[in-house]
Structure formats: structure tokens, C-alpha cells
């Protein structure tokens, strides 16, 4: 677990929370918003540790029993609620209320963390509202959400909203290099794919994700187009649907890079830097329309798969098309920005 | 590392702590029962971080040791062992606990021992000491009036207040209020709200004989009840208890004295007249005759008269039969005194020979 002050790239945010603890002006409810993998839970747990740490310096010592128990998820004064089967139900909120009705075990703060707060059912949200209105004693509720707009406005208005900051690519790359000992070149690529989110970067940096990236790029970065290989990849992705979203991100980044290379952008902006030589050579072979079309095609297919299209068929079509970009040259006139290729 | 004890004694210890074993715990360590033996003494402990119970027993042990076992399996096992000697041996290298009784031999996987929380504390200050049977009676005479649902959190527990030389227990769910007091020598002042679950568990472990005493003390934010062979620690409820003294009326218009069992029996019958909702009984008091009437639109009606000692004018008031019955069941005296007023003024029930146990009940509006 990271110490509170070390939460990479969240300096300003951490500072204001620490200031709140020091000046005894901790709000009774926070809403932490940020995309998946942006460090919401890490921040919330570190905040809980800072509140309860026996050192009482608004930092996290990481060694006292409170800090350790929070890290292990066994602290009696810190309740973490997660969706069960995709939803947070009223029973979960009731349990939280029961726990909050008791005086703090350690005698100081009680912290309730609600992960993916937007998945609360209406009944659960209304039940929570009551708790937000009449907090019991020294208690803090921390709601985490990647889409706060889905929360009841009455809930949002009772919380102090905290937005996770996006990290720059170099910040993430530097962190990966130093803390995770990932080679500089890979770190930069991973950071490019992570979209400003450290937690996401850690996921992308896993050997499994990196292997998928290699696998996808092996098909795309082949000079003569490989129809059969593309169909094989489609079959593999069909077998492992949880990898699809990531594979599509890689594809998207690839054609974005092609587009940038074609227009002669500097190397720093390229995501897949390890393929820079190939990109700058190959990028000039086709015109911009082909890359635009490819990107639209990828986005369309992902949308279709999310909307429950025939996965195998959609993957086959997409990858076959992508394996030979000349197919887009003819059709390119049909693709205009913002329009679906199927419309 | 082993100890030898009697099945009965081991089981007694386990049954005391059993209800404190956590049923669900993310790290699973609290679903265990902690055993520790040294110097002929066995300590058994369980806690779910809300309440914690520690019980002590006598065993023969050569070497001290400790182990944590899954409560869900260990307790039923000991319960089913034949009476007599039980030999418990810790096989450390395999992290197993071997239990031998009669011709049977059982081996159970142990859980991590290091992180099991301790309960109690050396820095406790004793706040009050009283006979355990007395505390048990006082709890029994209040706990039923606590609020069962969520909502106003302080009402889900019992107020224990010690000041000016007496201990007072109060419980209310806002339709009735129980008040119980006992003069106490040498008690220090305190005011805490104890969750009703803690009180129920306490009733299970408090011996009813008058010999033994229980010591109430505060440890940090928690309350500790200590007896000779067992201690119970519990977290307290958050919130301020409302000023109950304003709820207790100083007098009522009329008062009756009636045999507790007769009134209870009549109310039991009247209580049947409630098909969908609770049965409402109308108390009609006139010239020493108490007429009890209850009616259910779908079911029918009942009417019964009791001859009582009456003081004051004629009155008429209606109550939920169940609320009165719950109170009457906890009265040990033969006769009760029931103060009644007309309209929507509360009634007061108490044992006829005591001012220390009061039950204030709000009437029901009837058409």
C-alpha cells in the first residue's frame, strides 16, 4: 500500500485532504470521481489510514495496527461496500448503518467506503441518503464512482466532490520505471495506453496484457497483410472475451499512431514507440482516410459487441478488414467523421 | 503442547463464547475460536469486533500453547464428544489440533494465531459492582422494550446510567418505556447505551444465583462486564439518549391493584382478537370492576371482567395487549399496580410492592 503523500500525481488532492484532517474540518461525506483505474480506492483507503493512524499526523505510518488492519481490510471501524452481482442493494447499506450506529471501536473515526456507488439500487441510495443527512458521531462516508452523473443529485449535493487527477504520460512512465522496475521503453508504451490512470497502467503492464498487445500488433504490423493470421486472432479473442476491450484499445492506438506518423508528428506523441521505425515507414503507404476509416471501424465494432452483436462474426470482419488496409482505400469516401460506417 | 480437560468444562467455555464468533468476516480470522492454555488454566475467546467474550476453565497442561480453530466446526464437535476426559494436542509442524476423547480421535486444521484480537484491558476502571443475578433481572425487565428495527439508533439499546448511588436501566421504543433502578453502594458515575444484542448475550452468561458478582467497567469506548469465569466486552451505541424522566408521569387519574397472573391470563385471551394487526384491549374501570374488551372486525370480540382494588374515578383507556403482556411476564411480585388515565395519557404499570420497576405505556387511539 502506498503512503498517503506518495499517491503518485495526486499531490494537490492529498494535500487538501491532509489539511482537512489537520484543521479538523473533515467533511462527513466525500464523492471521489475518476475513471476505472484512476486510484479512487487507493485514495479512499489511504485517507482512512491517515484519519485513523495512531501517529495522528495526517499521514500514513503503515506500521501501526490501525494502518495494517485497514490495509488487510479487517479494521472494525472501516467498512468497505462493493457491488454484489453488479448492484449495491439496500441490505448492504443497512449493514453499514448498523456498523455506524455503534461507537467507533478505536474511539476516533468511523469510515464507510462505497465502491462503484453508481450501482446502488434506488432503495439503497435512498437509505444511504438518510445516513448522509444524519451522520452518527465521528463518521466519514466516501463514495467512489466512475460515473457520478448516474448518482441521485440529492446524494451528490450532500458530498464534497473530489476529482481524481489525470497523470501525464511521463509521470506514469517514471512511476512504472521506479516502482515496478519496468524497462523504460515498455513503461512509455504502457503509459501511453493507460490514458492518464495509474491503476490502469498497472493492469496494462501485466504480462498477460503485454502478451495480448504483442499478439495484436503482430497481426497489424505485418507488411503484406495476413488474412489468415487475423482470423486466428479473432478466434482467440472470441475465446477470451475479457481481453477484447484491451485488444481494441491497442488497435485504436495503432491506427492513431499510423495517422500521426503519416502526418509527420514527433516521436513523443506516438503511443507504440517500440514500433516507431515501422510506423514512420508504413504510415506513408496509405492516405489518412484509410486510417480514419480503420479507427471508425474499430469503434463501431466495439460498440456492436457491447450491444451484444455476434462476437465472432464482428471480430472476424473487423480483423480481416484491418489486415489489409487497401480495402479501406476504396471505401474511404463513405466514412466521414462522426458517421457510422454502417449508416 | 497439550492439555487435558473434561468435556463438560470445555463445552461450557465454548458455549459461552460461541455467540460472539463472527459469522462472516472478510479475512476469516474472526470466524475462529481462540484457545490458550497455561498453568492449569484454559482461556477461550471469540469476538466479532462488536462483542467479544472470553471464558476460563480448568485443565491440566504441562506446556502452554495456543491455537485458533474454525468455530463452526470445533464447537459442534466438542458438543458431540462423549462426557469424560478430552486430550487436546497441538501438532505445530502440521498446524493441526488433535482432539482425543473416548475412542475417537479428531484432527482439525488450525488458523493463524498471531492476529487474533485480544479483549479486555489492564487499564480498566471498575465503575460498578453488583450481584450478577440482580443485573440479569434488571436486563430481563428492560430489554424487551428496545426497538427492534433500525431507525433511531439509541433506542435499539439499553441506557445504563449510574449516578447518585443508584444504577438505572432504561429501554424504550417510543410507545412504551421501561425504567428499572437499584441502589448501589460505591458505584462511580457513568452513562452508556448498550446494544440490545449485548444485553441478550449477557443474559446467557450471567449466573442467576445471588452469590456471584459482576463488575461493570469502561475500557476506552467499550464496556466490559467481568465475572469470575467469563468476561464480555462490547461496543456502545452512538448518540444521546433522550431525557426519559419527562416521559414518566408523576401521577395518574386512577390506580388499580390486581393479581398479576389473573390479569395476564385475561389479556392472553384478549390478545387473540387480532387477526391482521396487534390486538387492542380497552380497559374500562368503574367501581372496582375492570372490564377488558377487545374486538377484531373479521374475527369477533371478547369481554371479560376482573374485580380489582380501585382508587380514583372511573376511567377508560386502550392499549396494545402484547405490550402489557410482555411486561407482566417479567414481574416477580404477585400483584401489580396499574395507573390509568382517561384519553391519550400514558398508563404506568409497576409491581405493587416496588417503585423500582416502572413501565410507562402509551394508549392507543380508538374510535
XYZ file of C-alpha atoms in Angstrom:
710
model
C 0.000 0.000 0.000
C 1.252 3.418 -0.921
C 1.752 6.001 1.752
C -0.771 8.810 1.573
C 1.661 11.507 0.455
C 3.181 9.219 -2.167
C -0.033 8.723 -4.105
C 1.573 9.410 -7.441
C 0.388 12.518 -9.177
C -2.398 13.265 -6.686
C -0.352 15.722 -4.676
C -2.795 18.627 -4.596
C -5.679 16.399 -3.701
C -3.827 14.610 -0.939
C -2.650 17.913 0.451
C -6.152 19.309 0.724
C -7.402 16.138 2.449
C -4.494 16.231 4.868
C -5.208 19.863 5.542
C -8.810 18.913 6.335
C -7.635 16.355 8.881
C -5.168 18.747 10.492
C -7.636 21.589 10.789
C -10.434 19.237 11.999
C -12.608 20.141 9.046
C -13.154 16.714 7.569
C -16.407 16.659 5.611
C -18.877 13.957 6.597
C -19.139 12.713 3.038
C -16.883 12.708 0.004
C -17.589 11.707 -3.553
C -14.434 10.631 -5.312
C -14.898 10.561 -9.067
C -12.490 9.275 -11.639
C -12.377 6.639 -14.317
C -11.739 2.984 -13.586
C -8.121 2.511 -12.563
C -7.578 6.131 -11.634
C -6.812 5.280 -7.989
C -10.092 6.091 -6.246
C -9.978 3.132 -3.892
C -6.296 3.636 -3.140
C -7.020 7.239 -2.263
C -10.013 6.344 -0.089
C -8.121 3.683 1.861
C -5.114 5.941 2.309
C -7.429 8.675 3.566
C -8.963 6.234 6.044
C -5.484 5.269 7.197
C -4.485 8.898 7.592
C -7.593 9.522 9.698
C -7.070 6.518 11.940
C -3.272 6.214 12.013
C -2.042 6.124 15.584
C 0.705 8.605 14.785
C -2.019 11.206 14.260
C -0.012 13.343 11.883
C -2.480 13.148 8.977
C -0.040 10.841 7.228
C 0.101 7.075 6.962
C 2.766 5.365 9.013
C 1.894 1.988 7.541
C 3.138 0.062 10.569
C 0.686 0.786 13.390
C -2.071 -1.736 13.934
C -4.724 0.602 12.517
C -2.818 1.150 9.281
C -2.158 -2.557 8.902
C -5.726 -3.564 9.655
C -7.094 -1.128 7.109
C -4.695 -2.482 4.532
C -5.815 -6.034 5.302
C -9.432 -4.976 5.212
C -10.079 -6.096 8.794
C -10.370 -2.797 10.627
C -13.624 -2.742 12.603
C -14.129 0.984 12.015
C -13.624 0.884 8.255
C -16.421 -0.656 6.230
C -15.921 -1.229 2.519
C -19.001 -1.917 0.441
C -18.760 -3.343 -3.037
C -21.445 -4.261 -5.562
C -22.621 -7.853 -5.240
C -23.648 -9.202 -8.611
C -23.332 -5.800 -10.216
C -25.551 -3.908 -7.760
C -25.306 -2.467 -4.272
C -28.526 -3.413 -2.538
C -30.316 -1.955 0.440
C -29.152 -4.771 2.727
C -25.573 -3.663 2.186
C -26.469 -0.123 3.202
C -28.380 -1.440 6.220
C -25.327 -3.348 7.381
C -23.322 -0.165 7.009
C -25.880 1.706 9.107
C -25.740 -0.978 11.780
C -21.990 -0.611 11.947
C -22.231 3.152 12.072
C -24.746 3.001 14.920
C -22.027 1.691 17.214
C -19.389 3.936 18.666
C -16.025 3.625 16.968
C -14.025 0.626 18.111
C -10.835 2.593 18.293
C -12.580 5.632 19.667
C -11.919 8.003 16.809
C -13.222 7.906 13.237
C -15.592 5.558 11.501
C -15.129 5.338 7.748
C -17.517 3.865 5.190
C -16.245 3.368 1.649
C -18.753 2.616 -1.087
C -17.124 1.319 -4.241
C -18.944 1.902 -7.549
C -21.565 3.963 -5.762
C -23.496 4.425 -9.012
C -24.551 0.768 -8.859
C -26.721 1.381 -5.791
C -30.349 0.474 -6.310
C -32.837 3.284 -5.776
C -33.827 1.807 -2.433
C -30.200 1.575 -1.363
C -29.486 5.137 -2.457
C -32.474 6.486 -0.563
C -31.495 4.539 2.506
C -27.997 5.984 2.242
C -29.445 9.458 1.927
C -30.752 9.160 5.460
C -27.280 8.330 6.707
C -25.805 11.254 4.768
C -28.319 13.593 6.344
C -27.874 12.427 9.913
C -24.365 11.082 10.274
C -23.756 9.226 13.533
C -20.882 10.698 15.505
C -17.438 10.997 14.039
C -18.046 9.337 10.720
C -16.932 9.826 7.130
C -18.584 8.312 4.107
C -16.510 8.042 0.956
C -18.411 7.278 -2.231
C -16.379 6.177 -5.227
C -17.765 6.417 -8.711
C -16.557 6.390 -12.279
C -19.829 7.907 -13.470
C -21.104 10.273 -10.772
C -23.770 11.563 -13.128
C -25.651 8.303 -12.524
C -25.943 9.072 -8.813
C -29.011 10.725 -7.354
C -28.488 14.500 -7.366
C -29.603 14.530 -3.735
C -26.661 12.319 -2.870
C -24.121 14.293 -4.872
C -25.253 17.558 -3.310
C -24.521 16.182 0.165
C -20.976 15.161 -0.645
C -17.800 17.079 -1.104
C -16.748 16.168 -4.627
C -13.152 15.131 -5.175
C -11.924 14.536 -8.721
C -9.012 12.212 -9.304
C -6.319 13.949 -11.300
C -5.084 12.566 -14.572
C -1.407 11.843 -14.687
C 0.828 12.830 -17.567
C 2.358 10.100 -19.635
C 5.838 10.841 -18.374
C 4.633 10.734 -14.739
C 3.166 7.302 -15.231
C 6.190 6.056 -17.149
C 8.529 7.347 -14.463
C 6.453 5.665 -11.752
C 6.440 2.344 -13.608
C 10.179 2.512 -14.095
C 10.969 3.352 -10.497
C 8.391 1.437 -8.501
C 7.637 -1.514 -10.723
C 11.034 -1.832 -12.407
C 9.613 -1.935 -15.879
C 12.079 -1.167 -18.707
C 11.899 2.423 -19.927
C 10.628 1.684 -23.426
C 7.830 -0.626 -22.247
C 6.942 1.819 -19.476
C 6.441 4.582 -22.006
C 4.250 2.416 -24.212
C 2.190 1.252 -21.242
C 1.842 4.822 -20.016
C 0.582 5.833 -23.450
C -2.118 3.172 -23.327
C -3.090 3.930 -19.720
C -4.824 7.172 -20.549
C -3.624 9.108 -17.509
C -4.685 6.481 -14.988
C -2.079 4.807 -12.835
C -4.224 1.865 -11.823
C -4.989 1.213 -15.463
C -1.261 1.387 -16.230
C -0.606 -1.372 -13.701
C -3.170 -3.545 -15.420
C -1.702 -2.855 -18.856
C 1.769 -3.602 -17.502
C 0.762 -7.131 -16.515
C 2.493 -9.831 -18.577
C -0.858 -11.038 -19.835
C -1.872 -7.645 -21.226
C 1.542 -7.114 -22.736
C 1.308 -10.509 -24.419
C -2.043 -9.580 -25.922
C -0.596 -6.328 -27.196
C 2.219 -8.208 -28.917
C -0.262 -10.648 -30.362
C -2.489 -7.901 -31.778
C 0.365 -5.846 -33.137
C 1.912 -8.913 -34.764
C -1.167 -9.083 -36.966
C -1.486 -5.347 -37.615
C 2.212 -4.585 -38.128
C 2.717 -7.032 -40.922
C 3.716 -5.564 -44.165
C 1.825 -7.750 -46.597
C -1.351 -8.179 -44.672
C -2.163 -11.538 -43.111
C -5.740 -12.526 -43.599
C -5.449 -15.987 -42.075
C -3.476 -14.811 -39.053
C -6.106 -12.128 -38.466
C -8.882 -14.706 -38.382
C -6.884 -16.789 -35.939
C -6.616 -13.770 -33.647
C -10.364 -13.243 -33.970
C -10.930 -16.809 -32.801
C -8.589 -16.327 -29.835
C -10.340 -13.144 -28.784
C -13.678 -14.859 -29.121
C -12.449 -17.471 -26.631
C -11.290 -14.813 -24.189
C -13.898 -12.052 -24.295
C -12.450 -10.194 -21.304
C -9.391 -9.326 -23.423
C -11.477 -7.754 -26.199
C -11.706 -4.240 -24.790
C -7.966 -4.068 -24.307
C -7.209 -5.521 -27.743
C -9.432 -2.850 -29.269
C -7.613 -0.151 -27.350
C -4.340 -1.436 -28.768
C -5.784 -1.458 -32.290
C -7.114 2.051 -31.860
C -3.772 3.288 -30.605
C -2.047 1.633 -33.533
C -4.051 3.398 -36.204
C -3.855 6.633 -34.295
C -0.076 6.239 -34.392
C -0.208 5.482 -38.120
C -2.163 8.641 -38.677
C 0.295 10.687 -36.643
C 3.293 9.121 -38.367
C 1.711 9.789 -41.764
C 1.391 13.466 -40.940
C 4.941 13.547 -39.615
C 4.334 14.037 -35.893
C 7.257 13.897 -33.453
C 8.046 10.576 -31.809
C 6.917 11.619 -28.304
C 3.295 11.633 -29.360
C 3.382 8.092 -30.653
C 1.941 5.502 -28.236
C 3.601 2.427 -29.681
C 7.088 3.855 -29.641
C 8.760 0.498 -29.931
C 7.303 0.265 -33.448
C 8.266 3.804 -34.418
C 10.520 2.805 -37.322
C 7.832 0.601 -38.794
C 5.142 3.227 -38.264
C 7.020 6.037 -39.962
C 7.778 3.839 -42.961
C 4.382 2.144 -43.264
C 2.411 5.217 -42.299
C 3.140 6.835 -45.586
C 1.797 3.945 -47.664
C -1.870 4.774 -47.310
C -3.735 8.025 -47.102
C -5.275 9.498 -43.973
C -8.753 8.367 -44.970
C -7.764 4.763 -44.668
C -6.607 5.284 -41.061
C -9.664 7.319 -40.183
C -11.857 4.601 -41.573
C -9.969 1.930 -39.676
C -10.447 3.799 -36.399
C -14.160 4.282 -37.052
C -14.456 0.641 -37.931
C -12.808 -0.367 -34.631
C -15.058 1.891 -32.588
C -18.166 0.698 -34.398
C -17.287 -2.924 -33.873
C -16.635 -2.410 -30.169
C -19.965 -0.673 -29.806
C -21.675 -3.517 -31.643
C -20.011 -6.148 -29.459
C -21.003 -4.274 -26.316
C -24.535 -4.207 -27.655
C -24.461 -7.971 -27.890
C -23.709 -8.464 -31.581
C -22.439 -11.829 -32.757
C -18.982 -11.572 -31.299
C -17.180 -13.977 -33.556
C -18.662 -12.548 -36.716
C -17.895 -8.960 -35.723
C -14.315 -9.831 -34.789
C -13.766 -11.771 -38.000
C -14.984 -8.914 -40.130
C -13.010 -6.261 -38.314
C -9.718 -8.088 -38.181
C -9.959 -9.239 -41.758
C -10.523 -5.678 -42.895
C -7.710 -4.352 -40.746
C -5.251 -6.925 -42.008
C -5.430 -5.371 -45.426
C -5.800 -1.618 -45.350
C -6.238 -1.368 -49.095
C -9.828 -2.392 -48.507
C -10.377 0.947 -46.829
C -8.941 2.937 -49.703
C -11.890 2.249 -51.944
C -14.484 2.624 -49.279
C -12.866 5.592 -47.652
C -15.139 8.134 -49.236
C -18.085 6.709 -47.327
C -16.534 7.395 -43.955
C -16.949 10.862 -42.710
C -16.202 11.943 -39.197
C -18.929 11.116 -36.761
C -20.806 8.831 -39.076
C -21.110 5.147 -38.575
C -19.641 3.018 -41.322
C -22.862 1.057 -41.404
C -25.142 4.016 -41.721
C 1.907 -28.846 23.697
C -1.244 -30.375 25.003
C -3.842 -30.131 27.701
C -6.330 -32.462 29.281
C -9.737 -31.305 30.387
C -13.256 -32.526 30.932
C -15.661 -32.409 28.006
C -18.297 -30.677 30.125
C -15.981 -27.886 31.165
C -14.586 -27.382 27.673
C -18.076 -27.287 26.222
C -19.249 -24.836 28.855
C -16.457 -22.438 27.914
C -17.192 -22.814 24.223
C -20.911 -22.288 24.654
C -20.231 -19.062 26.485
C -18.172 -17.614 23.646
C -19.977 -19.297 20.765
C -22.341 -16.438 20.031
C -19.502 -13.955 19.673
C -17.907 -15.884 16.817
C -18.200 -13.833 13.656
C -20.424 -15.438 11.055
C -18.834 -13.590 8.207
C -15.512 -11.907 8.174
C -13.556 -10.813 5.124
C -10.281 -12.084 6.490
C -11.929 -15.151 8.091
C -9.746 -14.889 11.177
C -12.690 -13.871 13.370
C -14.710 -16.940 12.438
C -12.342 -18.787 14.713
C -12.291 -19.601 18.413
C -9.071 -18.812 20.208
C -7.755 -21.295 22.755
C -4.877 -20.689 25.098
C -3.685 -22.951 27.876
C -1.051 -22.456 30.512
C -0.698 -23.165 34.233
C -3.813 -25.297 34.519
C -5.907 -22.530 33.011
C -7.729 -22.623 29.731
C -8.768 -19.378 28.044
C -11.341 -19.489 25.258
C -12.023 -16.340 23.300
C -14.167 -15.214 20.372
C -15.014 -11.806 19.008
C -16.745 -10.312 16.016
C -15.453 -6.833 16.854
C -18.900 -5.892 18.103
C -18.832 -8.035 21.164
C -16.069 -10.217 22.495
C -16.340 -12.967 25.098
C -13.578 -14.709 26.961
C -14.249 -17.709 29.186
C -11.906 -19.534 31.536
C -11.763 -23.165 32.561
C -9.607 -25.632 34.496
C -7.366 -28.023 32.609
C -4.175 -29.947 33.197
C -1.410 -28.740 30.973
C 2.302 -29.391 31.013
C 3.329 -26.854 28.415
C 1.473 -23.720 27.451
C 0.185 -23.216 23.935
C -2.440 -21.525 21.818
C -4.468 -22.243 18.707
C -7.341 -20.813 16.678
C -9.939 -23.190 15.304
C -12.864 -22.688 12.964
C -15.745 -22.057 15.385
C -18.369 -23.543 13.099
C -16.750 -26.987 13.315
C -14.935 -27.076 16.615
C -17.897 -26.185 18.848
C -20.298 -28.779 17.375
C -17.533 -31.364 17.599
C -16.946 -30.786 21.308
C -20.694 -30.767 21.889
C -20.963 -34.253 20.429
C -17.970 -35.718 22.261
C -18.734 -38.295 24.948
C -18.605 -36.979 28.535
C -15.282 -37.520 30.212
C -11.681 -36.663 29.602
C -10.606 -34.860 26.439
C -6.967 -34.623 25.395
C -6.154 -31.747 23.085
C -2.767 -31.657 21.437
C -1.282 -29.088 19.105
C 0.857 -30.523 16.333
C 2.688 -27.379 15.374
C 4.591 -28.516 12.332
C 1.356 -29.611 10.623
C -0.715 -26.774 12.029
C -3.214 -29.314 13.268
C -5.013 -29.746 16.554
C -5.628 -33.284 17.671
C -8.582 -33.946 19.932
C -8.918 -37.304 21.636
C -11.967 -38.348 23.592
C -13.165 -41.848 24.395
C -12.098 -43.983 21.471
C -12.358 -41.141 18.992
C -9.554 -39.054 17.608
C -10.071 -35.923 15.541
C -7.661 -33.641 13.798
C -8.637 -30.109 12.864
C -6.733 -27.600 10.790
C -5.788 -24.571 12.869
C -5.932 -20.937 11.746
C -3.352 -18.172 12.151
C -2.938 -17.397 15.826
C -0.935 -14.156 15.754
C -3.547 -11.663 14.689
C -6.405 -12.840 16.845
C -7.551 -9.750 18.749
C -7.228 -9.597 22.493
C -10.104 -8.289 24.534
C -10.263 -6.641 27.875
C -7.523 -4.466 29.235
C -5.452 -3.921 32.337
C -6.266 -0.231 32.439
C -9.951 -0.710 33.091
C -11.540 1.254 35.897
C -14.266 -0.613 37.700
C -17.358 1.516 37.587
C -19.862 -0.591 39.447
C -20.073 -3.973 41.097
C -23.353 -5.724 41.722
C -24.754 -9.240 42.164
C -24.964 -10.936 38.785
C -28.475 -12.195 39.446
C -29.617 -8.645 40.027
C -28.147 -7.347 36.786
C -29.713 -10.272 34.953
C -33.112 -9.428 36.407
C -32.773 -5.766 35.558
C -31.827 -6.558 31.974
C -34.657 -9.053 31.640
C -37.034 -6.374 32.874
C -35.935 -3.833 30.245
C -34.517 -5.492 27.168
C -37.891 -6.423 25.645
C -38.837 -2.767 25.231
C -35.897 -1.894 22.983
C -36.578 -1.014 19.397
C -36.091 -3.994 17.131
C -35.863 -2.263 13.778
C -33.278 0.268 12.755
C -34.071 3.918 12.950
C -33.301 5.903 15.992
C -30.098 4.176 16.918
C -30.027 4.954 20.635
C -33.420 3.258 21.063
C -32.056 -0.077 19.875
C -30.092 -0.353 23.105
C -30.500 -0.099 26.859
C -29.420 3.001 28.700
C -27.293 2.089 31.710
C -26.879 5.044 33.960
C -25.146 5.122 37.277
C -25.323 8.228 39.416
C -26.294 9.416 42.894
C -25.875 5.970 44.376
C -28.145 4.038 42.054
C -27.969 2.117 38.825
C -30.753 2.778 36.335
C -31.620 0.790 33.241
C -33.948 2.321 30.685
C -35.300 0.997 27.400
C -37.916 2.417 25.097
C -39.257 2.034 21.595
C -41.244 5.261 21.877
C -44.608 3.535 22.511
C -43.513 2.264 25.906
C -40.688 2.772 28.302
C -39.110 0.518 30.897
C -37.401 2.010 33.883
C -35.532 -0.050 36.395
C -33.391 1.143 39.251
C -31.392 -0.328 42.056
C -29.483 1.441 44.773
C -25.834 0.636 44.589
C -23.103 1.330 47.070
C -19.864 2.771 45.785
C -20.649 2.974 42.108
C -18.936 5.621 40.019
C -20.971 7.755 37.653
C -21.374 6.652 34.063
C -23.967 6.783 31.308
C -23.776 4.381 28.402
C -26.082 2.896 25.786
C -25.531 -0.834 25.470
C -26.767 -2.581 22.295
C -29.659 -4.945 22.961
C -27.715 -7.813 21.403
C -25.037 -7.382 24.052
C -27.710 -7.470 26.754
C -29.211 -10.659 25.360
C -25.782 -12.304 25.259
C -25.119 -11.064 28.753
C -28.280 -12.775 29.985
C -26.937 -16.054 28.633
C -23.709 -15.848 30.582
C -24.855 -14.205 33.818
C -25.370 -16.825 36.513
C -28.706 -16.328 38.242
C -27.508 -17.187 41.727
C -27.011 -14.232 44.010
C -23.576 -15.269 45.227
C -21.516 -14.155 42.281
C -20.946 -10.545 41.353
C -20.446 -8.800 38.068
C -18.223 -5.816 37.581
C -19.093 -3.172 35.002
C -16.197 -1.109 33.726
C -15.418 1.131 30.793
C -12.441 0.368 28.589
C -11.909 3.140 26.090
C -15.058 3.293 24.046
C -16.296 -0.078 25.199
C -17.996 -1.613 28.183
C -16.589 -4.621 29.950
C -18.643 -6.986 32.112
C -16.394 -9.193 34.230
C -17.403 -12.298 36.103
C -15.248 -14.927 37.760
C -15.040 -17.288 34.832
C -16.015 -15.145 31.906
C -15.722 -11.591 30.614
C -17.742 -9.855 27.915
C -16.702 -6.703 26.133
C -18.978 -4.767 23.854
C -19.034 -1.656 21.759
C -21.524 1.007 22.685
C -24.228 2.710 20.711
C -23.685 6.142 19.299
C -25.995 9.005 20.138
C -27.667 10.790 23.011
C -30.372 9.085 24.993
C -33.405 11.353 25.305
C -34.448 12.660 28.683
C -36.703 9.810 29.808
C -37.680 11.410 33.104
C -40.035 13.742 31.277
C -41.905 10.743 29.882
C -42.720 9.236 33.259
C -45.918 10.882 34.543
C -45.869 11.834 38.188
C -49.428 10.651 38.782
C -52.433 9.132 37.066
C -56.149 9.704 37.498
C -56.937 6.250 38.809
C -54.958 3.299 40.035
C -55.780 -0.359 40.368
C -54.056 -3.208 42.141
C -54.690 -6.621 40.631
C -53.197 -10.118 40.782
C -50.569 -10.280 38.077
C -51.405 -13.804 36.902
C -55.168 -13.120 36.607
C -54.627 -10.005 34.548
C -52.057 -11.752 32.372
C -54.387 -14.683 31.727
C -57.263 -12.386 30.782
C -55.007 -10.397 28.478
C -53.688 -13.560 26.832
C -57.270 -14.362 25.839
C -57.979 -10.827 24.718
C -54.736 -10.800 22.757
C -56.171 -13.424 20.407
C -58.549 -10.854 18.942
C -56.113 -9.549 16.397
C -56.077 -11.174 13.005
C -54.082 -8.703 10.986
C -52.843 -6.099 13.391
C -51.994 -6.228 17.069
C -54.912 -6.810 19.442
C -56.122 -3.669 21.198
C -57.676 -4.043 24.633
C -59.910 -1.390 26.131
C -59.632 -1.031 29.894
C -62.937 0.149 31.346
C -62.672 0.793 35.041
C -65.664 1.577 37.180
C -66.284 0.989 40.878
C -63.733 -1.718 41.419
C -64.574 -3.663 38.285
C -62.175 -3.744 35.385
C -63.813 -4.627 32.098
C -61.441 -5.791 29.346
C -62.787 -5.591 25.837
C -61.149 -6.379 22.542
C -62.573 -6.627 19.093
C -61.447 -7.622 15.646
C -63.696 -6.767 12.733
C -63.039 -10.033 10.940
C -62.632 -12.301 13.943
C -65.074 -11.356 16.666
C -64.834 -9.895 20.111
C -64.074 -10.706 23.730
C -65.169 -9.248 27.008
C -64.061 -10.147 30.483
C -64.316 -8.564 33.934
C -61.901 -8.604 36.838
C -62.561 -7.426 40.352
C -59.749 -5.128 41.394
C -58.824 -2.696 44.144
C -59.510 0.723 42.750
C -58.554 4.221 43.698
C -59.837 7.257 41.852
C -62.686 7.917 39.414
C -63.844 5.807 36.511
C -61.516 5.750 33.534
C -61.335 4.296 30.069
C -58.226 3.725 28.025
C -56.971 1.329 25.320
C -53.617 -0.412 24.978
C -51.852 -2.969 22.834
C -52.358 -6.221 24.712
C -48.941 -7.583 23.737
C -47.125 -4.615 25.249
C -48.742 -5.170 28.632
C -48.248 -8.926 28.496
C -44.541 -8.585 27.783
C -44.197 -6.520 30.903
C -46.338 -8.748 33.136
C -44.198 -11.773 32.206
C -41.164 -10.155 33.791
C -42.853 -9.264 37.078
C -41.918 -11.465 40.015
C -44.370 -9.947 42.519
C -47.849 -11.403 42.950
C -49.696 -8.168 42.436
C -49.218 -5.293 40.087
C -50.322 -1.739 40.264
C -51.655 -0.129 37.105
C -52.139 3.615 36.932
C -54.670 4.698 34.306
C -55.817 7.999 32.934
C -58.545 8.943 30.502
C -57.873 9.708 26.871
C -54.371 9.593 25.489
C -52.453 9.990 28.725
C -49.939 7.215 29.408
C -50.519 4.419 31.893
C -47.968 3.216 34.411
C -47.551 -0.390 35.464
C -45.322 -1.484 38.308
C -45.105 -4.325 40.792
C -47.465 -3.413 43.663
C -44.688 -3.693 46.220
C -41.972 -1.774 44.392
C -41.234 1.658 42.997
C -38.074 0.486 41.286
C -39.565 -1.087 38.206
C -41.797 1.204 36.167
C -43.397 0.605 32.820
C -44.888 3.570 31.015
C -47.196 2.671 28.166
C -48.863 4.941 25.641
C -52.551 4.261 24.998
C -53.907 3.570 21.539
C -56.405 5.903 19.930
C -59.678 4.080 19.381
C -62.793 5.192 17.563
